[in-house]
mmCIF file with all atom_site columns, C-alpha atoms and ligand atoms in Angstrom:
data_model
loop_
_atom_site.group_PDB
_atom_site.id
_atom_site.type_symbol
_atom_site.label_atom_id
_atom_site.label_alt_id
_atom_site.label_comp_id
_atom_site.label_asym_id
_atom_site.label_entity_id
_atom_site.label_seq_id
_atom_site.pdbx_PDB_ins_code
_atom_site.Cartn_x
_atom_site.Cartn_y
_atom_site.Cartn_z
_atom_site.occupancy
_atom_site.B_iso_or_equiv
_atom_site.pdbx_formal_charge
_atom_site.auth_seq_id
_atom_site.auth_comp_id
_atom_site.auth_asym_id
_atom_site.auth_atom_id
_atom_site.pdbx_PDB_model_num
ATOM   1   C  CA  . MET B 1 1   ? -0.016  0.122  -0.033  1.00 0.00 ? 1   MET B CA  1
ATOM   2   C  CA  . GLY B 1 2   ? 1.328   3.372  -1.054  1.00 0.00 ? 2   GLY B CA  1
ATOM   3   C  CA  . HIS B 1 3   ? 0.668   6.459  -0.395  1.00 0.00 ? 3   HIS B CA  1
ATOM   4   C  CA  . TYR B 1 4   ? -0.350  9.771  -2.596  1.00 0.00 ? 4   TYR B CA  1
ATOM   5   C  CA  . CYS B 1 5   ? 1.547   12.523 -2.531  1.00 0.00 ? 5   CYS B CA  1
ATOM   6   C  CA  . ARG B 1 6   ? -0.760  15.788 -3.558  1.00 0.00 ? 6   ARG B CA  1
ATOM   7   C  CA  . LEU B 1 7   ? 2.086   17.462 -5.036  1.00 0.00 ? 7   LEU B CA  1
ATOM   8   C  CA  . CYS B 1 8   ? 3.594   15.331 -8.019  1.00 0.00 ? 8   CYS B CA  1
ATOM   9   C  CA  . GLY B 1 9   ? 0.465   13.433 -8.082  1.00 0.00 ? 9   GLY B CA  1
ATOM   10  C  CA  . ARG B 1 10  ? 2.293   10.235 -7.468  1.00 0.00 ? 10  ARG B CA  1
ATOM   11  C  CA  . THR B 1 11  ? 1.570   7.012  -5.072  1.00 0.00 ? 11  THR B CA  1
ATOM   12  C  CA  . ARG B 1 12  ? 4.105   6.214  -3.530  1.00 0.00 ? 12  ARG B CA  1
ATOM   13  C  CA  . ALA B 1 13  ? 5.988   3.764  -1.339  1.00 0.00 ? 13  ALA B CA  1
ATOM   14  C  CA  . ASN B 1 14  ? 5.211   4.477  2.624   1.00 0.00 ? 14  ASN B CA  1
ATOM   15  C  CA  . GLU B 1 15  ? 8.977   4.953  3.618   1.00 0.00 ? 15  GLU B CA  1
ATOM   16  C  CA  . LYS B 1 16  ? 9.411   7.968  0.807   1.00 0.00 ? 16  LYS B CA  1
ATOM   17  C  CA  . PHE B 1 17  ? 6.896   9.878  3.210   1.00 0.00 ? 17  PHE B CA  1
ATOM   18  C  CA  . THR B 1 18  ? 8.109   11.319 6.523   1.00 0.00 ? 18  THR B CA  1
ATOM   19  C  CA  . GLY B 1 19  ? 5.374   11.297 9.758   1.00 0.00 ? 19  GLY B CA  1
ATOM   20  C  CA  . LYS B 1 20  ? 4.992   15.028 8.712   1.00 0.00 ? 20  LYS B CA  1
ATOM   21  C  CA  . GLY B 1 21  ? 4.598   13.940 5.015   1.00 0.00 ? 21  GLY B CA  1
ATOM   22  C  CA  . HIS B 1 22  ? 1.900   11.734 5.773   1.00 0.00 ? 22  HIS B CA  1
ATOM   23  C  CA  . GLN B 1 23  ? -0.277  14.158 7.441   1.00 0.00 ? 23  GLN B CA  1
ATOM   24  C  CA  . THR B 1 24  ? 0.394   16.699 4.756   1.00 0.00 ? 24  THR B CA  1
ATOM   25  C  CA  . HIS B 1 25  ? 0.781   14.311 1.733   1.00 0.00 ? 25  HIS B CA  1
ATOM   26  C  CA  . VAL B 1 26  ? 4.129   15.562 0.919   1.00 0.00 ? 26  VAL B CA  1
ATOM   27  C  CA  . CYS B 1 27  ? 6.410   12.937 -0.364  1.00 0.00 ? 27  CYS B CA  1
ATOM   28  C  CA  . ARG B 1 28  ? 10.246  13.523 0.826   1.00 0.00 ? 28  ARG B CA  1
ATOM   29  C  CA  . ASP B 1 29  ? 11.606  14.520 -2.504  1.00 0.00 ? 29  ASP B CA  1
ATOM   30  C  CA  . CYS B 1 30  ? 8.654   17.453 -3.039  1.00 0.00 ? 30  CYS B CA  1
ATOM   31  C  CA  . ALA B 1 31  ? 9.245   18.012 0.677   1.00 0.00 ? 31  ALA B CA  1
ATOM   32  C  CA  . LYS B 1 32  ? 13.021  19.200 -0.432  1.00 0.00 ? 32  LYS B CA  1
ATOM   33  C  CA  . MET B 1 33  ? 11.680  21.423 -3.158  1.00 0.00 ? 33  MET B CA  1
ATOM   34  C  CA  . PRO B 1 34  ? 12.432  24.961 -2.727  1.00 0.00 ? 34  PRO B CA  1
ATOM   35  C  CA  . LYS B 1 35  ? 8.733   26.545 -1.112  1.00 0.00 ? 35  LYS B CA  1
ATOM   36  C  CA  . GLU B 1 36  ? 8.163   29.010 -4.489  1.00 0.00 ? 36  GLU B CA  1
ATOM   37  C  CA  . ALA B 1 37  ? 8.124   25.429 -6.433  1.00 0.00 ? 37  ALA B CA  1
ATOM   38  C  CA  . CYS B 1 38  ? 5.721   23.825 -4.163  1.00 0.00 ? 38  CYS B CA  1
ATOM   39  C  CA  . ASN B 1 39  ? 3.679   26.535 -4.009  1.00 0.00 ? 39  ASN B CA  1
ATOM   40  C  CA  . ALA B 1 40  ? 3.509   26.697 -8.136  1.00 0.00 ? 40  ALA B CA  1
ATOM   41  C  CA  . ILE B 1 41  ? 2.328   23.464 -8.249  1.00 0.00 ? 41  ILE B CA  1
ATOM   42  C  CA  . GLU B 1 42  ? -0.230  23.775 -5.477  1.00 0.00 ? 42  GLU B CA  1
ATOM   43  C  CA  . TRP B 1 43  ? -1.266  26.888 -7.223  1.00 0.00 ? 43  TRP B CA  1
ATOM   44  C  CA  . GLU B 1 44  ? -1.521  25.063 -10.635 1.00 0.00 ? 44  GLU B CA  1
ATOM   45  C  CA  . ALA B 1 45  ? -3.289  22.513 -9.343  1.00 0.00 ? 45  ALA B CA  1
ATOM   46  C  CA  . GLU B 1 46  ? -6.172  25.040 -7.871  1.00 0.00 ? 46  GLU B CA  1
ATOM   47  C  CA  . ILE B 1 47  ? -6.238  26.745 -11.273 1.00 0.00 ? 47  ILE B CA  1
ATOM   48  C  CA  . PHE B 1 48  ? -6.934  23.597 -13.242 1.00 0.00 ? 48  PHE B CA  1
ATOM   49  C  CA  . GLY B 1 49  ? -9.372  22.860 -10.441 1.00 0.00 ? 49  GLY B CA  1
ATOM   50  C  CA  . PHE B 1 50  ? -11.360 26.110 -11.161 1.00 0.00 ? 50  PHE B CA  1
ATOM   51  C  CA  . LEU B 1 51  ? -11.898 24.874 -14.614 1.00 0.00 ? 51  LEU B CA  1
ATOM   52  C  CA  . LYS B 1 52  ? -13.201 21.476 -13.727 1.00 0.00 ? 52  LYS B CA  1
ATOM   53  C  CA  . GLN B 1 53  ? -15.707 22.688 -11.526 1.00 0.00 ? 53  GLN B CA  1
ATOM   54  C  CA  . SER B 1 54  ? -19.457 23.162 -13.270 1.00 0.00 ? 54  SER B CA  1
ATOM   55  C  CA  . HIS B 1 55  ? -19.011 26.943 -12.852 1.00 0.00 ? 55  HIS B CA  1
ATOM   56  C  CA  . ILE B 1 56  ? -16.581 29.400 -11.866 1.00 0.00 ? 56  ILE B CA  1
ATOM   57  C  CA  . SER B 1 57  ? -18.190 31.916 -9.410  1.00 0.00 ? 57  SER B CA  1
ATOM   58  C  CA  . ASP B 1 58  ? -16.976 35.645 -8.607  1.00 0.00 ? 58  ASP B CA  1
ATOM   59  C  CA  . LYS B 1 59  ? -15.246 34.200 -5.633  1.00 0.00 ? 59  LYS B CA  1
ATOM   60  C  CA  . ASN B 1 60  ? -13.143 32.169 -8.203  1.00 0.00 ? 60  ASN B CA  1
ATOM   61  C  CA  . VAL B 1 61  ? -12.040 34.965 -9.947  1.00 0.00 ? 61  VAL B CA  1
ATOM   62  C  CA  . ARG B 1 62  ? -11.372 36.730 -6.907  1.00 0.00 ? 62  ARG B CA  1
ATOM   63  C  CA  . ARG B 1 63  ? -8.660  34.034 -5.969  1.00 0.00 ? 63  ARG B CA  1
ATOM   64  C  CA  . LEU B 1 64  ? -7.849  34.061 -10.000 1.00 0.00 ? 64  LEU B CA  1
ATOM   65  C  CA  . GLN B 1 65  ? -6.935  37.750 -9.649  1.00 0.00 ? 65  GLN B CA  1
ATOM   66  C  CA  . THR B 1 66  ? -4.749  37.206 -6.338  1.00 0.00 ? 66  THR B CA  1
ATOM   67  C  CA  . LEU B 1 67  ? -2.970  34.436 -8.317  1.00 0.00 ? 67  LEU B CA  1
ATOM   68  C  CA  . SER B 1 68  ? -2.586  36.620 -11.240 1.00 0.00 ? 68  SER B CA  1
ATOM   69  C  CA  . GLY B 1 69  ? -0.271  39.037 -9.222  1.00 0.00 ? 69  GLY B CA  1
ATOM   70  C  CA  . SER B 1 70  ? 1.624   35.954 -8.734  1.00 0.00 ? 70  SER B CA  1
ATOM   71  C  CA  . GLY B 1 71  ? 5.771   36.521 -8.982  1.00 0.00 ? 71  GLY B CA  1
ATOM   72  C  CA  . ASP B 1 72  ? 5.793   32.869 -11.218 1.00 0.00 ? 72  ASP B CA  1
ATOM   73  C  CA  . ALA B 1 73  ? 5.263   34.060 -14.391 1.00 0.00 ? 73  ALA B CA  1
ATOM   74  C  CA  . ARG B 1 74  ? 3.519   30.554 -15.914 1.00 0.00 ? 74  ARG B CA  1
ATOM   75  C  CA  . ILE B 1 75  ? 0.948   30.956 -12.590 1.00 0.00 ? 75  ILE B CA  1
ATOM   76  C  CA  . ALA B 1 76  ? 0.121   34.823 -13.606 1.00 0.00 ? 76  ALA B CA  1
ATOM   77  C  CA  . GLU B 1 77  ? -1.003  33.587 -17.172 1.00 0.00 ? 77  GLU B CA  1
ATOM   78  C  CA  . LEU B 1 78  ? -2.974  30.736 -16.176 1.00 0.00 ? 78  LEU B CA  1
ATOM   79  C  CA  . ALA B 1 79  ? -4.530  32.864 -13.881 1.00 0.00 ? 79  ALA B CA  1
ATOM   80  C  CA  . LEU B 1 80  ? -5.180  35.438 -16.355 1.00 0.00 ? 80  LEU B CA  1
ATOM   81  C  CA  . ILE B 1 81  ? -6.350  32.632 -18.910 1.00 0.00 ? 81  ILE B CA  1
ATOM   82  C  CA  . VAL B 1 82  ? -9.074  31.374 -16.363 1.00 0.00 ? 82  VAL B CA  1
ATOM   83  C  CA  . ILE B 1 83  ? -10.559 34.997 -15.592 1.00 0.00 ? 83  ILE B CA  1
ATOM   84  C  CA  . GLU B 1 84  ? -10.814 36.083 -19.183 1.00 0.00 ? 84  GLU B CA  1
ATOM   85  C  CA  . VAL B 1 85  ? -12.705 32.194 -19.525 1.00 0.00 ? 85  VAL B CA  1
ATOM   86  C  CA  . ALA B 1 86  ? -14.739 33.061 -16.497 1.00 0.00 ? 86  ALA B CA  1
ATOM   87  C  CA  . LYS B 1 87  ? -15.670 36.286 -18.031 1.00 0.00 ? 87  LYS B CA  1
ATOM   88  C  CA  . VAL B 1 88  ? -16.754 34.527 -21.278 1.00 0.00 ? 88  VAL B CA  1
ATOM   89  C  CA  . LYS B 1 89  ? -18.722 31.354 -20.288 1.00 0.00 ? 89  LYS B CA  1
ATOM   90  C  CA  . PRO B 1 90  ? -18.311 30.921 -16.391 1.00 0.00 ? 90  PRO B CA  1
ATOM   91  C  CA  . TYR B 1 91  ? -20.262 27.622 -16.886 1.00 0.00 ? 91  TYR B CA  1
ATOM   92  C  CA  . LYS B 1 92  ? -18.370 24.821 -17.917 1.00 0.00 ? 92  LYS B CA  1
ATOM   93  C  CA  . ARG B 1 93  ? -21.297 23.276 -20.057 1.00 0.00 ? 93  ARG B CA  1
ATOM   94  C  CA  . ARG B 1 94  ? -20.532 23.533 -23.612 1.00 0.00 ? 94  ARG B CA  1
ATOM   95  C  CA  . ARG B 1 95  ? -17.593 25.941 -22.947 1.00 0.00 ? 95  ARG B CA  1
ATOM   96  C  CA  . LEU B 1 96  ? -14.992 24.795 -25.052 1.00 0.00 ? 96  LEU B CA  1
ATOM   97  C  CA  . LYS B 1 97  ? -18.113 24.776 -28.240 1.00 0.00 ? 97  LYS B CA  1
ATOM   98  C  CA  . MET B 1 98  ? -18.647 28.215 -27.377 1.00 0.00 ? 98  MET B CA  1
ATOM   99  C  CA  . LEU B 1 99  ? -14.856 29.299 -27.490 1.00 0.00 ? 99  LEU B CA  1
ATOM   100 C  CA  . ALA B 1 100 ? -14.037 27.246 -30.655 1.00 0.00 ? 100 ALA B CA  1
ATOM   101 C  CA  . ARG B 1 101 ? -16.755 29.715 -32.266 1.00 0.00 ? 101 ARG B CA  1
ATOM   102 C  CA  . GLU B 1 102 ? -16.356 32.812 -30.510 1.00 0.00 ? 102 GLU B CA  1
ATOM   103 C  CA  . ARG B 1 103 ? -13.137 32.992 -28.589 1.00 0.00 ? 103 ARG B CA  1
ATOM   104 C  CA  . GLY B 1 104 ? -10.510 30.516 -30.732 1.00 0.00 ? 104 GLY B CA  1
ATOM   105 C  CA  . ASP B 1 105 ? -7.555  32.719 -29.077 1.00 0.00 ? 105 ASP B CA  1
ATOM   106 C  CA  . LEU B 1 106 ? -8.530  31.739 -26.021 1.00 0.00 ? 106 LEU B CA  1
ATOM   107 C  CA  . LEU B 1 107 ? -9.395  28.124 -26.782 1.00 0.00 ? 107 LEU B CA  1
ATOM   108 C  CA  . GLU B 1 108 ? -5.676  28.047 -28.314 1.00 0.00 ? 108 GLU B CA  1
ATOM   109 C  CA  . ALA B 1 109 ? -4.500  29.601 -24.986 1.00 0.00 ? 109 ALA B CA  1
ATOM   110 C  CA  . LEU B 1 110 ? -6.053  26.883 -22.996 1.00 0.00 ? 110 LEU B CA  1
ATOM   111 C  CA  . GLU B 1 111 ? -4.324  24.340 -25.217 1.00 0.00 ? 111 GLU B CA  1
ATOM   112 C  CA  . LYS B 1 112 ? -0.826  26.022 -25.341 1.00 0.00 ? 112 LYS B CA  1
ATOM   113 C  CA  . THR B 1 113 ? -0.682  26.181 -21.569 1.00 0.00 ? 113 THR B CA  1
ATOM   114 C  CA  . GLY B 1 114 ? -1.958  22.634 -21.185 1.00 0.00 ? 114 GLY B CA  1
ATOM   115 C  CA  . LEU B 1 115 ? -5.219  23.907 -19.251 1.00 0.00 ? 115 LEU B CA  1
ATOM   116 C  CA  . ILE B 1 116 ? -7.657  22.129 -21.442 1.00 0.00 ? 116 ILE B CA  1
ATOM   117 C  CA  . GLU B 1 117 ? -6.896  18.972 -20.160 1.00 0.00 ? 117 GLU B CA  1
ATOM   118 C  CA  . ALA B 1 118 ? -8.722  20.247 -17.224 1.00 0.00 ? 118 ALA B CA  1
ATOM   119 C  CA  . HIS B 1 119 ? -12.080 19.998 -19.463 1.00 0.00 ? 119 HIS B CA  1
ATOM   120 C  CA  . HIS B 1 120 ? -10.882 16.338 -20.178 1.00 0.00 ? 120 HIS B CA  1
ATOM   121 C  CA  . CYS B 1 121 ? -11.734 14.931 -16.769 1.00 0.00 ? 121 CYS B CA  1
HETATM 122 ZN ZN1 . LIG Z 2 .   ? 5.720   13.906 -4.038  1.00 0.00 ? 201 LIG Z ZN1 1
#
């Protein structure tokens, strides 16, 4: 039986986790990462999570606005794209079709950044 690491997403052997790591679901390797990289992974997961939701709320958008001010360029970019998606089509239903029709640029941004994957699961 392994244990799930929420940062790298792998299920790893129990010995790859410290006692504290078990509680926080962070494996030894990820625990050694610099804090910035660690935050970025969490923020990215958070941004993907918003796209997976059936609806991106105003509260989510405020959170995205905070993330768009992140010092991490990729996180800021992802956040800005999702803010734009939320403006155009906050509901997930038919979102990709609608974007394909009206906002090809935004759809392309979702594809380029990999954010589109959030729509496939
Ligand atoms: Zn890990």
